[in-house]
Amino acid sequence: MEEKQLTTDILIIGGGTAGCFAAAKLGKSGLSVLIAEKANIERSGCLAAGVNALNAYIAPGHRPEDYVEYARKDGAGIVRDDLLLTIAQNVNRITEELEALGLVILKDEEGRHVTRGWRNVKINGENIKPLLAKAARTQKNVTVLNYVNILDLKTVGEGEEKRVAGAWGVSTRERVFYDIRAKAVLIATGGAAGLYRPNNPGFSRHKMWYSPFNTGAGFAMGLRAGAELTTLENRFVALRCKDTIAPTGTIAQGVGAKQVNALGEVYETKYGLSTPERIYGTVEENRAGRGPCYLHTRGIGEEKEQDLLRAYLNMAPAQTLKWVEQGGPNSEDVEIEGTEPYIVGGHTASGFWVSTKRETTLPGLFAAGDVAGGAPQKYVTGAMVEGEIAAAAAAEYARQAELPELDMEETRARLAEVEGHYSASEESLRAEDLEEAMQKIMDEYAGGIHTDYRYNEARLAVAKERIEALEQAAKNLPARDPFDLLHVYELKERLTVARALIAHLAARQETRWHIFGENADHPERSADFDCYINSRMEAGEVVTLRRPLVKGGTYEHTH
Amino acid sequence: MSIRIEKTRCIGCGACTNACPGSLLILQEDKKAFMRSPRDCWGCTACMKVCPVEAITYFLGADVGGRGSRMTLAREGVLYRWKIQSPAGAQREILIDRRNSNKY
């Protein structure tokens, strides 16, 4: 297959929200910047469909510290105050920058942003991704490499001297292999969907909350390159409209709809109103035989129904179509369910273990957005703040770093691995089938929907063994074309993330966050686990370690 | 849910193939866009928003309640005109002014 060598000062892996904004911010850095994106930055990543609100914003009368406090409480203490503060101090400025890029934000008569609660502004965000993509691609020093899937990070040196040196990738459209050398790398590949059997496992298997194209590639690459991850066990489960997996918050907060069970009883007050509590209540009501559960919208009136139909067209058109096909929210309550678990650092605290500059434990590698850990509830604006911080730090690093030497031996080995998939003759297995097998294992043995998010040590041991077996089988998967090859590598990434997740779930021997992780062996919270669970890969094995909570002050790496 | 390409309308401009976040759309030799994996569609409608000729229809899979209705999108300046057609032929239109933000 054809080989291409590229060099750049800064390589950005993943052209989603954080990656595009980081590139835009590097526009005046004087450094060469290359964004590698497996689709096309125009609409790739989580924001392809748009977003209906900016959920990280601080309304007048509140301080950044209030945001930190809120996120810490929601994360039951397992968060990084220092990272959260850097985000909270900047989200309002970022909101203004988004407006300057062309985003429509609702304003009152005096020109102030209209907030929903104290942390949220209302927008028309259906075109937010094209706006961010434009901000990135119009910078003269930024090159966009669309349709290139990065497979792994390159490193040079050993021990204390080890640092990132670039990445290898393959085209998703042609048989081309890329060897990219970089002085610094900013990873912004997003979180992981598709690890667990989804709500709709059949034809609509990708009708899910998080982007089904986000595989957790960054977690997998980071682990393999020797970087440290944190808090993967803090999975995220969303409360969604049944089947369409459309948001429920817009209905609950927009028209004040309450959660009711099949008997018509309002149950949300019984369990609490935080996101996990709303799902926990729904699962418990179903377990008690009082389901299905609904958002009580019947009788909201024609006008509100029309407003909801329009609001959902901007972010989840499937819901609008369903309402039109089967009766709208004014005539029928909206059934709700919890999704399968995801690993997503923009909502919970999972991801790379980073310093306040968003440098990972692998020197020269910086992380931002859903792939960066420790700072939950960052959402769109927080991911952009992280993109900005990581971009500045990567630039500082790149300015003093030398371009690494070519390492042809490692590159030959990677190329041979890729070519091995193209020439594989194994015909009984396909990536799609192994993916289904992985999702089934995770669902049944690692706390998916099947077990109401519950797991125990015995089940996790089964999951570990079976996921490892699938990893072996995946080595021989055939690929007929670049699209097939993309799926082979996406599967391999997910399997690595699944294995790391299982190790994290097993290490936290308590139940810290109902629904996000129900440890049946240890159903209560334990002060012994007032710590972070981190992980690294050592000789191919995922090993976990504990780190003390960072409360007040800032954490910096000591490598 | 997924999308379908209406081949008679498609002009082969390739805009949708660049918009799909899952790289699911390609141009075939007949210069028509082709959805190579309907089951892998996220339903984000990015392709519909860039198609200049309304050649993409959106539908719900039967497993999530779809009963044959189809949705198309026309761009008219600052407006998005969504059209939903039921199997019985009933048509409904919803206009979205892109300058307005979400009320909720």
JSON list of C-alpha atoms in Angstrom, two decimals, chain A residues 41-216:
[
{"chain": "A", "resi": 41, "resn": "ILE", "atom": "CA", "xyz": [-14.33, 18.20, 10.23]},
{"chain": "A", "resi": 42, "resn": "GLU", "atom": "CA", "xyz": [-17.34, 19.96, 8.71]},
{"chain": "A", "resi": 43, "resn": "ARG", "atom": "CA", "xyz": [-19.81, 17.80, 10.66]},
{"chain": "A", "resi": 44, "resn": "SER", "atom": "CA", "xyz": [-17.75, 15.21, 12.50]},
{"chain": "A", "resi": 45, "resn": "GLY", "atom": "CA", "xyz": [-17.85, 14.42, 16.19]},
{"chain": "A", "resi": 46, "resn": "CYS", "atom": "CA", "xyz": [-20.58, 14.82, 18.80]},
{"chain": "A", "resi": 47, "resn": "LEU", "atom": "CA", "xyz": [-22.01, 18.01, 17.37]},
{"chain": "A", "resi": 48, "resn": "ALA", "atom": "CA", "xyz": [-22.86, 16.66, 13.92]},
{"chain": "A", "resi": 49, "resn": "ALA", "atom": "CA", "xyz": [-26.58, 17.01, 14.60]},
{"chain": "A", "resi": 50, "resn": "GLY", "atom": "CA", "xyz": [-26.19, 20.24, 16.53]},
{"chain": "A", "resi": 51, "resn": "VAL", "atom": "CA", "xyz": [-26.92, 21.06, 20.13]},
{"chain": "A", "resi": 52, "resn": "ASN", "atom": "CA", "xyz": [-29.84, 22.89, 21.69]},
{"chain": "A", "resi": 53, "resn": "ALA", "atom": "CA", "xyz": [-28.20, 24.67, 24.60]},
{"chain": "A", "resi": 54, "resn": "LEU", "atom": "CA", "xyz": [-24.82, 25.52, 26.05]},
{"chain": "A", "resi": 55, "resn": "ASN", "atom": "CA", "xyz": [-24.86, 23.64, 29.31]},
{"chain": "A", "resi": 56, "resn": "ALA", "atom": "CA", "xyz": [-21.73, 25.10, 30.89]},
{"chain": "A", "resi": 57, "resn": "TYR", "atom": "CA", "xyz": [-22.34, 28.80, 31.50]},
{"chain": "A", "resi": 58, "resn": "ILE", "atom": "CA", "xyz": [-22.43, 30.89, 34.62]},
{"chain": "A", "resi": 59, "resn": "ALA", "atom": "CA", "xyz": [-25.38, 33.25, 34.98]},
{"chain": "A", "resi": 60, "resn": "PRO", "atom": "CA", "xyz": [-25.04, 36.65, 36.71]},
{"chain": "A", "resi": 61, "resn": "GLY", "atom": "CA", "xyz": [-25.06, 36.30, 40.49]},
{"chain": "A", "resi": 62, "resn": "HIS", "atom": "CA", "xyz": [-23.02, 33.08, 40.39]},
{"chain": "A", "resi": 63, "resn": "ARG", "atom": "CA", "xyz": [-19.26, 32.52, 40.50]},
{"chain": "A", "resi": 64, "resn": "PRO", "atom": "CA", "xyz": [-16.94, 29.98, 38.88]},
{"chain": "A", "resi": 65, "resn": "GLU", "atom": "CA", "xyz": [-16.53, 28.43, 42.34]},
{"chain": "A", "resi": 66, "resn": "ASP", "atom": "CA", "xyz": [-20.27, 27.67, 42.39]},
{"chain": "A", "resi": 67, "resn": "TYR", "atom": "CA", "xyz": [-19.78, 25.66, 39.22]},
{"chain": "A", "resi": 68, "resn": "VAL", "atom": "CA", "xyz": [-16.93, 23.69, 40.75]},
{"chain": "A", "resi": 69, "resn": "GLU", "atom": "CA", "xyz": [-19.06, 23.00, 43.81]},
{"chain": "A", "resi": 70, "resn": "TYR", "atom": "CA", "xyz": [-21.97, 21.82, 41.68]},
{"chain": "A", "resi": 71, "resn": "ALA", "atom": "CA", "xyz": [-19.80, 19.50, 39.58]},
{"chain": "A", "resi": 72, "resn": "ARG", "atom": "CA", "xyz": [-18.04, 18.13, 42.67]},
{"chain": "A", "resi": 73, "resn": "LYS", "atom": "CA", "xyz": [-21.36, 17.33, 44.31]},
{"chain": "A", "resi": 74, "resn": "ASP", "atom": "CA", "xyz": [-22.75, 15.74, 41.17]},
{"chain": "A", "resi": 75, "resn": "GLY", "atom": "CA", "xyz": [-19.56, 13.66, 40.81]},
{"chain": "A", "resi": 76, "resn": "ALA", "atom": "CA", "xyz": [-19.72, 12.59, 44.49]},
{"chain": "A", "resi": 77, "resn": "GLY", "atom": "CA", "xyz": [-16.30, 14.14, 45.14]},
{"chain": "A", "resi": 78, "resn": "ILE", "atom": "CA", "xyz": [-14.35, 12.23, 42.49]},
{"chain": "A", "resi": 79, "resn": "VAL", "atom": "CA", "xyz": [-13.49, 15.28, 40.39]},
{"chain": "A", "resi": 80, "resn": "ARG", "atom": "CA", "xyz": [-10.52, 17.60, 39.97]},
{"chain": "A", "resi": 81, "resn": "ASP", "atom": "CA", "xyz": [-11.35, 20.99, 41.49]},
{"chain": "A", "resi": 82, "resn": "ASP", "atom": "CA", "xyz": [-8.30, 22.56, 39.80]},
{"chain": "A", "resi": 83, "resn": "LEU", "atom": "CA", "xyz": [-9.37, 21.47, 36.32]},
{"chain": "A", "resi": 84, "resn": "LEU", "atom": "CA", "xyz": [-13.00, 22.42, 36.90]},
{"chain": "A", "resi": 85, "resn": "LEU", "atom": "CA", "xyz": [-12.00, 25.90, 38.03]},
{"chain": "A", "resi": 86, "resn": "THR", "atom": "CA", "xyz": [-9.97, 26.58, 34.88]},
{"chain": "A", "resi": 87, "resn": "ILE", "atom": "CA", "xyz": [-13.06, 25.64, 32.88]},
{"chain": "A", "resi": 88, "resn": "ALA", "atom": "CA", "xyz": [-15.56, 27.59, 34.98]},
{"chain": "A", "resi": 89, "resn": "GLN", "atom": "CA", "xyz": [-13.45, 30.77, 34.79]},
{"chain": "A", "resi": 90, "resn": "ASN", "atom": "CA", "xyz": [-13.62, 30.77, 31.00]},
{"chain": "A", "resi": 91, "resn": "VAL", "atom": "CA", "xyz": [-16.97, 29.38, 29.82]},
{"chain": "A", "resi": 92, "resn": "ASN", "atom": "CA", "xyz": [-18.70, 32.77, 29.56]},
{"chain": "A", "resi": 93, "resn": "ARG", "atom": "CA", "xyz": [-15.91, 34.25, 27.47]},
{"chain": "A", "resi": 94, "resn": "ILE", "atom": "CA", "xyz": [-16.03, 31.19, 25.22]},
{"chain": "A", "resi": 95, "resn": "THR", "atom": "CA", "xyz": [-19.79, 31.66, 24.84]},
{"chain": "A", "resi": 96, "resn": "GLU", "atom": "CA", "xyz": [-19.12, 35.19, 23.57]},
{"chain": "A", "resi": 97, "resn": "GLU", "atom": "CA", "xyz": [-16.51, 33.85, 21.16]},
{"chain": "A", "resi": 98, "resn": "LEU", "atom": "CA", "xyz": [-19.03, 31.35, 19.82]},
{"chain": "A", "resi": 99, "resn": "GLU", "atom": "CA", "xyz": [-21.48, 34.18, 19.29]},
{"chain": "A", "resi": 100, "resn": "ALA", "atom": "CA", "xyz": [-18.80, 36.11, 17.39]},
{"chain": "A", "resi": 101, "resn": "LEU", "atom": "CA", "xyz": [-18.32, 33.03, 15.18]},
{"chain": "A", "resi": 102, "resn": "GLY", "atom": "CA", "xyz": [-21.98, 33.24, 14.25]},
{"chain": "A", "resi": 103, "resn": "LEU", "atom": "CA", "xyz": [-23.84, 31.10, 16.79]},
{"chain": "A", "resi": 104, "resn": "VAL", "atom": "CA", "xyz": [-27.41, 32.25, 17.51]},
{"chain": "A", "resi": 105, "resn": "ILE", "atom": "CA", "xyz": [-27.89, 32.76, 21.25]},
{"chain": "A", "resi": 106, "resn": "LEU", "atom": "CA", "xyz": [-31.22, 33.81, 22.75]},
{"chain": "A", "resi": 107, "resn": "LYS", "atom": "CA", "xyz": [-31.11, 37.29, 24.30]},
{"chain": "A", "resi": 108, "resn": "ASP", "atom": "CA", "xyz": [-33.54, 39.35, 26.32]},
{"chain": "A", "resi": 109, "resn": "GLU", "atom": "CA", "xyz": [-34.59, 42.92, 25.52]},
{"chain": "A", "resi": 110, "resn": "GLU", "atom": "CA", "xyz": [-31.52, 44.30, 27.22]},
{"chain": "A", "resi": 111, "resn": "GLY", "atom": "CA", "xyz": [-29.18, 42.13, 25.17]},
{"chain": "A", "resi": 112, "resn": "ARG", "atom": "CA", "xyz": [-28.32, 39.66, 27.93]},
{"chain": "A", "resi": 113, "resn": "HIS", "atom": "CA", "xyz": [-28.16, 35.92, 27.31]},
{"chain": "A", "resi": 114, "resn": "VAL", "atom": "CA", "xyz": [-31.33, 34.16, 28.40]},
{"chain": "A", "resi": 115, "resn": "THR", "atom": "CA", "xyz": [-30.43, 31.38, 30.82]},
{"chain": "A", "resi": 116, "resn": "ARG", "atom": "CA", "xyz": [-32.22, 28.14, 31.69]},
{"chain": "A", "resi": 117, "resn": "GLY", "atom": "CA", "xyz": [-31.43, 27.68, 35.36]},
{"chain": "A", "resi": 118, "resn": "TRP", "atom": "CA", "xyz": [-28.07, 29.28, 36.23]},
{"chain": "A", "resi": 119, "resn": "ARG", "atom": "CA", "xyz": [-25.76, 27.13, 34.12]},
{"chain": "A", "resi": 120, "resn": "ASN", "atom": "CA", "xyz": [-27.34, 27.05, 30.70]},
{"chain": "A", "resi": 121, "resn": "VAL", "atom": "CA", "xyz": [-28.01, 29.38, 27.76]},
{"chain": "A", "resi": 122, "resn": "LYS", "atom": "CA", "xyz": [-30.46, 28.74, 24.96]},
{"chain": "A", "resi": 123, "resn": "ILE", "atom": "CA", "xyz": [-29.14, 28.72, 21.43]},
{"chain": "A", "resi": 124, "resn": "ASN", "atom": "CA", "xyz": [-29.88, 27.59, 17.90]},
{"chain": "A", "resi": 125, "resn": "GLY", "atom": "CA", "xyz": [-26.99, 25.21, 17.68]},
{"chain": "A", "resi": 126, "resn": "GLU", "atom": "CA", "xyz": [-27.83, 23.12, 14.63]},
{"chain": "A", "resi": 127, "resn": "ASN", "atom": "CA", "xyz": [-24.91, 24.72, 12.72]},
{"chain": "A", "resi": 128, "resn": "ILE", "atom": "CA", "xyz": [-22.41, 24.93, 15.59]},
{"chain": "A", "resi": 129, "resn": "LYS", "atom": "CA", "xyz": [-20.03, 22.38, 14.09]},
{"chain": "A", "resi": 130, "resn": "PRO", "atom": "CA", "xyz": [-19.68, 24.03, 10.66]},
{"chain": "A", "resi": 131, "resn": "LEU", "atom": "CA", "xyz": [-18.94, 27.29, 12.50]},
{"chain": "A", "resi": 132, "resn": "LEU", "atom": "CA", "xyz": [-16.15, 25.66, 14.51]},
{"chain": "A", "resi": 133, "resn": "ALA", "atom": "CA", "xyz": [-14.80, 23.86, 11.44]},
{"chain": "A", "resi": 134, "resn": "LYS", "atom": "CA", "xyz": [-14.63, 27.14, 9.54]},
{"chain": "A", "resi": 135, "resn": "ALA", "atom": "CA", "xyz": [-12.77, 28.81, 12.41]},
{"chain": "A", "resi": 136, "resn": "ALA", "atom": "CA", "xyz": [-10.17, 26.03, 12.17]},
{"chain": "A", "resi": 137, "resn": "ARG", "atom": "CA", "xyz": [-9.75, 25.58, 8.42]},
{"chain": "A", "resi": 138, "resn": "THR", "atom": "CA", "xyz": [-9.49, 29.30, 7.64]},
{"chain": "A", "resi": 139, "resn": "GLN", "atom": "CA", "xyz": [-6.23, 29.61, 9.60]},
{"chain": "A", "resi": 140, "resn": "LYS", "atom": "CA", "xyz": [-3.30, 29.77, 7.19]},
{"chain": "A", "resi": 141, "resn": "ASN", "atom": "CA", "xyz": [-1.01, 27.58, 9.30]},
{"chain": "A", "resi": 142, "resn": "VAL", "atom": "CA", "xyz": [-3.65, 24.85, 9.80]},
{"chain": "A", "resi": 143, "resn": "THR", "atom": "CA", "xyz": [-3.82, 21.88, 7.45]},
{"chain": "A", "resi": 144, "resn": "VAL", "atom": "CA", "xyz": [-6.88, 19.65, 7.64]},
{"chain": "A", "resi": 145, "resn": "LEU", "atom": "CA", "xyz": [-6.32, 15.98, 6.88]},
{"chain": "A", "resi": 146, "resn": "ASN", "atom": "CA", "xyz": [-9.83, 14.60, 6.50]},
{"chain": "A", "resi": 147, "resn": "TYR", "atom": "CA", "xyz": [-10.58, 10.87, 6.10]},
{"chain": "A", "resi": 148, "resn": "VAL", "atom": "CA", "xyz": [-7.50, 9.72, 8.00]},
{"chain": "A", "resi": 149, "resn": "ASN", "atom": "CA", "xyz": [-8.00, 7.45, 10.97]},
{"chain": "A", "resi": 150, "resn": "ILE", "atom": "CA", "xyz": [-5.15, 7.62, 13.47]},
{"chain": "A", "resi": 151, "resn": "LEU", "atom": "CA", "xyz": [-4.24, 4.15, 14.75]},
{"chain": "A", "resi": 152, "resn": "ASP", "atom": "CA", "xyz": [-1.62, 4.77, 17.39]},
{"chain": "A", "resi": 153, "resn": "LEU", "atom": "CA", "xyz": [0.70, 7.34, 18.93]},
{"chain": "A", "resi": 154, "resn": "LYS", "atom": "CA", "xyz": [4.42, 7.22, 18.20]},
{"chain": "A", "resi": 155, "resn": "THR", "atom": "CA", "xyz": [6.84, 7.71, 21.04]},
{"chain": "A", "resi": 156, "resn": "VAL", "atom": "CA", "xyz": [10.61, 8.13, 21.33]},
{"chain": "A", "resi": 157, "resn": "GLY", "atom": "CA", "xyz": [12.93, 7.51, 24.25]},
{"chain": "A", "resi": 158, "resn": "GLU", "atom": "CA", "xyz": [12.56, 5.28, 27.27]},
{"chain": "A", "resi": 159, "resn": "GLY", "atom": "CA", "xyz": [11.73, 5.89, 30.94]},
{"chain": "A", "resi": 160, "resn": "GLU", "atom": "CA", "xyz": [12.08, 9.54, 31.95]},
{"chain": "A", "resi": 161, "resn": "GLU", "atom": "CA", "xyz": [13.09, 10.48, 28.41]},
{"chain": "A", "resi": 162, "resn": "LYS", "atom": "CA", "xyz": [10.01, 9.02, 26.75]},
{"chain": "A", "resi": 163, "resn": "ARG", "atom": "CA", "xyz": [7.85, 11.48, 24.87]},
{"chain": "A", "resi": 164, "resn": "VAL", "atom": "CA", "xyz": [5.29, 11.55, 22.10]},
{"chain": "A", "resi": 165, "resn": "ALA", "atom": "CA", "xyz": [6.68, 11.74, 18.56]},
{"chain": "A", "resi": 166, "resn": "GLY", "atom": "CA", "xyz": [3.65, 11.73, 16.25]},
{"chain": "A", "resi": 167, "resn": "ALA", "atom": "CA", "xyz": [1.20, 9.10, 15.07]},
{"chain": "A", "resi": 168, "resn": "TRP", "atom": "CA", "xyz": [0.42, 6.47, 12.46]},
{"chain": "A", "resi": 169, "resn": "GLY", "atom": "CA", "xyz": [-2.80, 6.51, 10.50]},
{"chain": "A", "resi": 170, "resn": "VAL", "atom": "CA", "xyz": [-4.61, 5.10, 7.52]},
{"chain": "A", "resi": 171, "resn": "SER", "atom": "CA", "xyz": [-6.91, 6.68, 4.98]},
{"chain": "A", "resi": 172, "resn": "THR", "atom": "CA", "xyz": [-10.56, 5.70, 5.27]},
{"chain": "A", "resi": 173, "resn": "ARG", "atom": "CA", "xyz": [-10.96, 6.10, 1.50]},
{"chain": "A", "resi": 174, "resn": "GLU", "atom": "CA", "xyz": [-7.79, 4.74, -0.14]},
{"chain": "A", "resi": 175, "resn": "ARG", "atom": "CA", "xyz": [-5.10, 2.21, 0.64]},
{"chain": "A", "resi": 176, "resn": "VAL", "atom": "CA", "xyz": [-2.73, 4.80, 2.07]},
{"chain": "A", "resi": 177, "resn": "PHE", "atom": "CA", "xyz": [-0.67, 4.58, 5.26]},
{"chain": "A", "resi": 178, "resn": "TYR", "atom": "CA", "xyz": [0.43, 7.76, 7.05]},
{"chain": "A", "resi": 179, "resn": "ASP", "atom": "CA", "xyz": [3.54, 8.22, 9.16]},
{"chain": "A", "resi": 180, "resn": "ILE", "atom": "CA", "xyz": [3.19, 11.59, 10.88]},
{"chain": "A", "resi": 181, "resn": "ARG", "atom": "CA", "xyz": [6.04, 13.13, 12.86]},
{"chain": "A", "resi": 182, "resn": "ALA", "atom": "CA", "xyz": [5.16, 15.91, 15.30]},
{"chain": "A", "resi": 183, "resn": "LYS", "atom": "CA", "xyz": [6.85, 17.89, 18.05]},
{"chain": "A", "resi": 184, "resn": "ALA", "atom": "CA", "xyz": [3.66, 17.88, 20.14]},
{"chain": "A", "resi": 185, "resn": "VAL", "atom": "CA", "xyz": [0.33, 16.07, 19.88]},
{"chain": "A", "resi": 186, "resn": "LEU", "atom": "CA", "xyz": [-3.07, 17.28, 21.05]},
{"chain": "A", "resi": 187, "resn": "ILE", "atom": "CA", "xyz": [-5.53, 14.45, 21.39]},
{"chain": "A", "resi": 188, "resn": "ALA", "atom": "CA", "xyz": [-9.23, 15.27, 21.10]},
{"chain": "A", "resi": 189, "resn": "THR", "atom": "CA", "xyz": [-10.82, 12.06, 19.93]},
{"chain": "A", "resi": 190, "resn": "GLY", "atom": "CA", "xyz": [-13.87, 12.22, 22.18]},
{"chain": "A", "resi": 191, "resn": "GLY", "atom": "CA", "xyz": [-15.35, 9.57, 24.44]},
{"chain": "A", "resi": 192, "resn": "ALA", "atom": "CA", "xyz": [-16.53, 6.03, 23.79]},
{"chain": "A", "resi": 193, "resn": "ALA", "atom": "CA", "xyz": [-19.90, 4.80, 22.58]},
{"chain": "A", "resi": 194, "resn": "GLY", "atom": "CA", "xyz": [-20.70, 1.32, 21.37]},
{"chain": "A", "resi": 195, "resn": "LEU", "atom": "CA", "xyz": [-18.99, -0.60, 24.16]},
{"chain": "A", "resi": 196, "resn": "TYR", "atom": "CA", "xyz": [-22.31, -1.90, 25.49]},
{"chain": "A", "resi": 197, "resn": "ARG", "atom": "CA", "xyz": [-25.30, -3.46, 23.77]},
{"chain": "A", "resi": 198, "resn": "PRO", "atom": "CA", "xyz": [-27.39, -0.41, 22.88]},
{"chain": "A", "resi": 199, "resn": "ASN", "atom": "CA", "xyz": [-31.06, 0.29, 23.58]},
{"chain": "A", "resi": 200, "resn": "ASN", "atom": "CA", "xyz": [-31.91, -0.53, 19.95]},
{"chain": "A", "resi": 201, "resn": "PRO", "atom": "CA", "xyz": [-29.65, -3.42, 18.96]},
{"chain": "A", "resi": 202, "resn": "GLY", "atom": "CA", "xyz": [-31.30, -4.09, 15.60]},
{"chain": "A", "resi": 203, "resn": "PHE", "atom": "CA", "xyz": [-31.74, -1.90, 12.53]},
{"chain": "A", "resi": 204, "resn": "SER", "atom": "CA", "xyz": [-31.46, 1.30, 14.58]},
{"chain": "A", "resi": 205, "resn": "ARG", "atom": "CA", "xyz": [-28.36, 0.17, 16.47]},
{"chain": "A", "resi": 206, "resn": "HIS", "atom": "CA", "xyz": [-26.73, 3.57, 15.99]},
{"chain": "A", "resi": 207, "resn": "LYS", "atom": "CA", "xyz": [-29.73, 5.51, 17.24]},
{"chain": "A", "resi": 208, "resn": "MET", "atom": "CA", "xyz": [-27.89, 6.30, 20.43]},
{"chain": "A", "resi": 209, "resn": "TRP", "atom": "CA", "xyz": [-27.17, 9.27, 22.68]},
{"chain": "A", "resi": 210, "resn": "TYR", "atom": "CA", "xyz": [-23.48, 9.72, 22.02]},
{"chain": "A", "resi": 211, "resn": "SER", "atom": "CA", "xyz": [-21.86, 9.69, 18.61]},
{"chain": "A", "resi": 212, "resn": "PRO", "atom": "CA", "xyz": [-21.63, 6.02, 17.53]},
{"chain": "A", "resi": 213, "resn": "PHE", "atom": "CA", "xyz": [-18.48, 6.96, 15.62]},
{"chain": "A", "resi": 214, "resn": "ASN", "atom": "CA", "xyz": [-16.67, 7.87, 18.84]},
{"chain": "A", "resi": 215, "resn": "THR", "atom": "CA", "xyz": [-14.93, 4.67, 19.83]},
{"chain": "A", "resi": 216, "resn": "GLY", "atom": "CA", "xyz": [-12.70, 5.82, 22.67]}
]
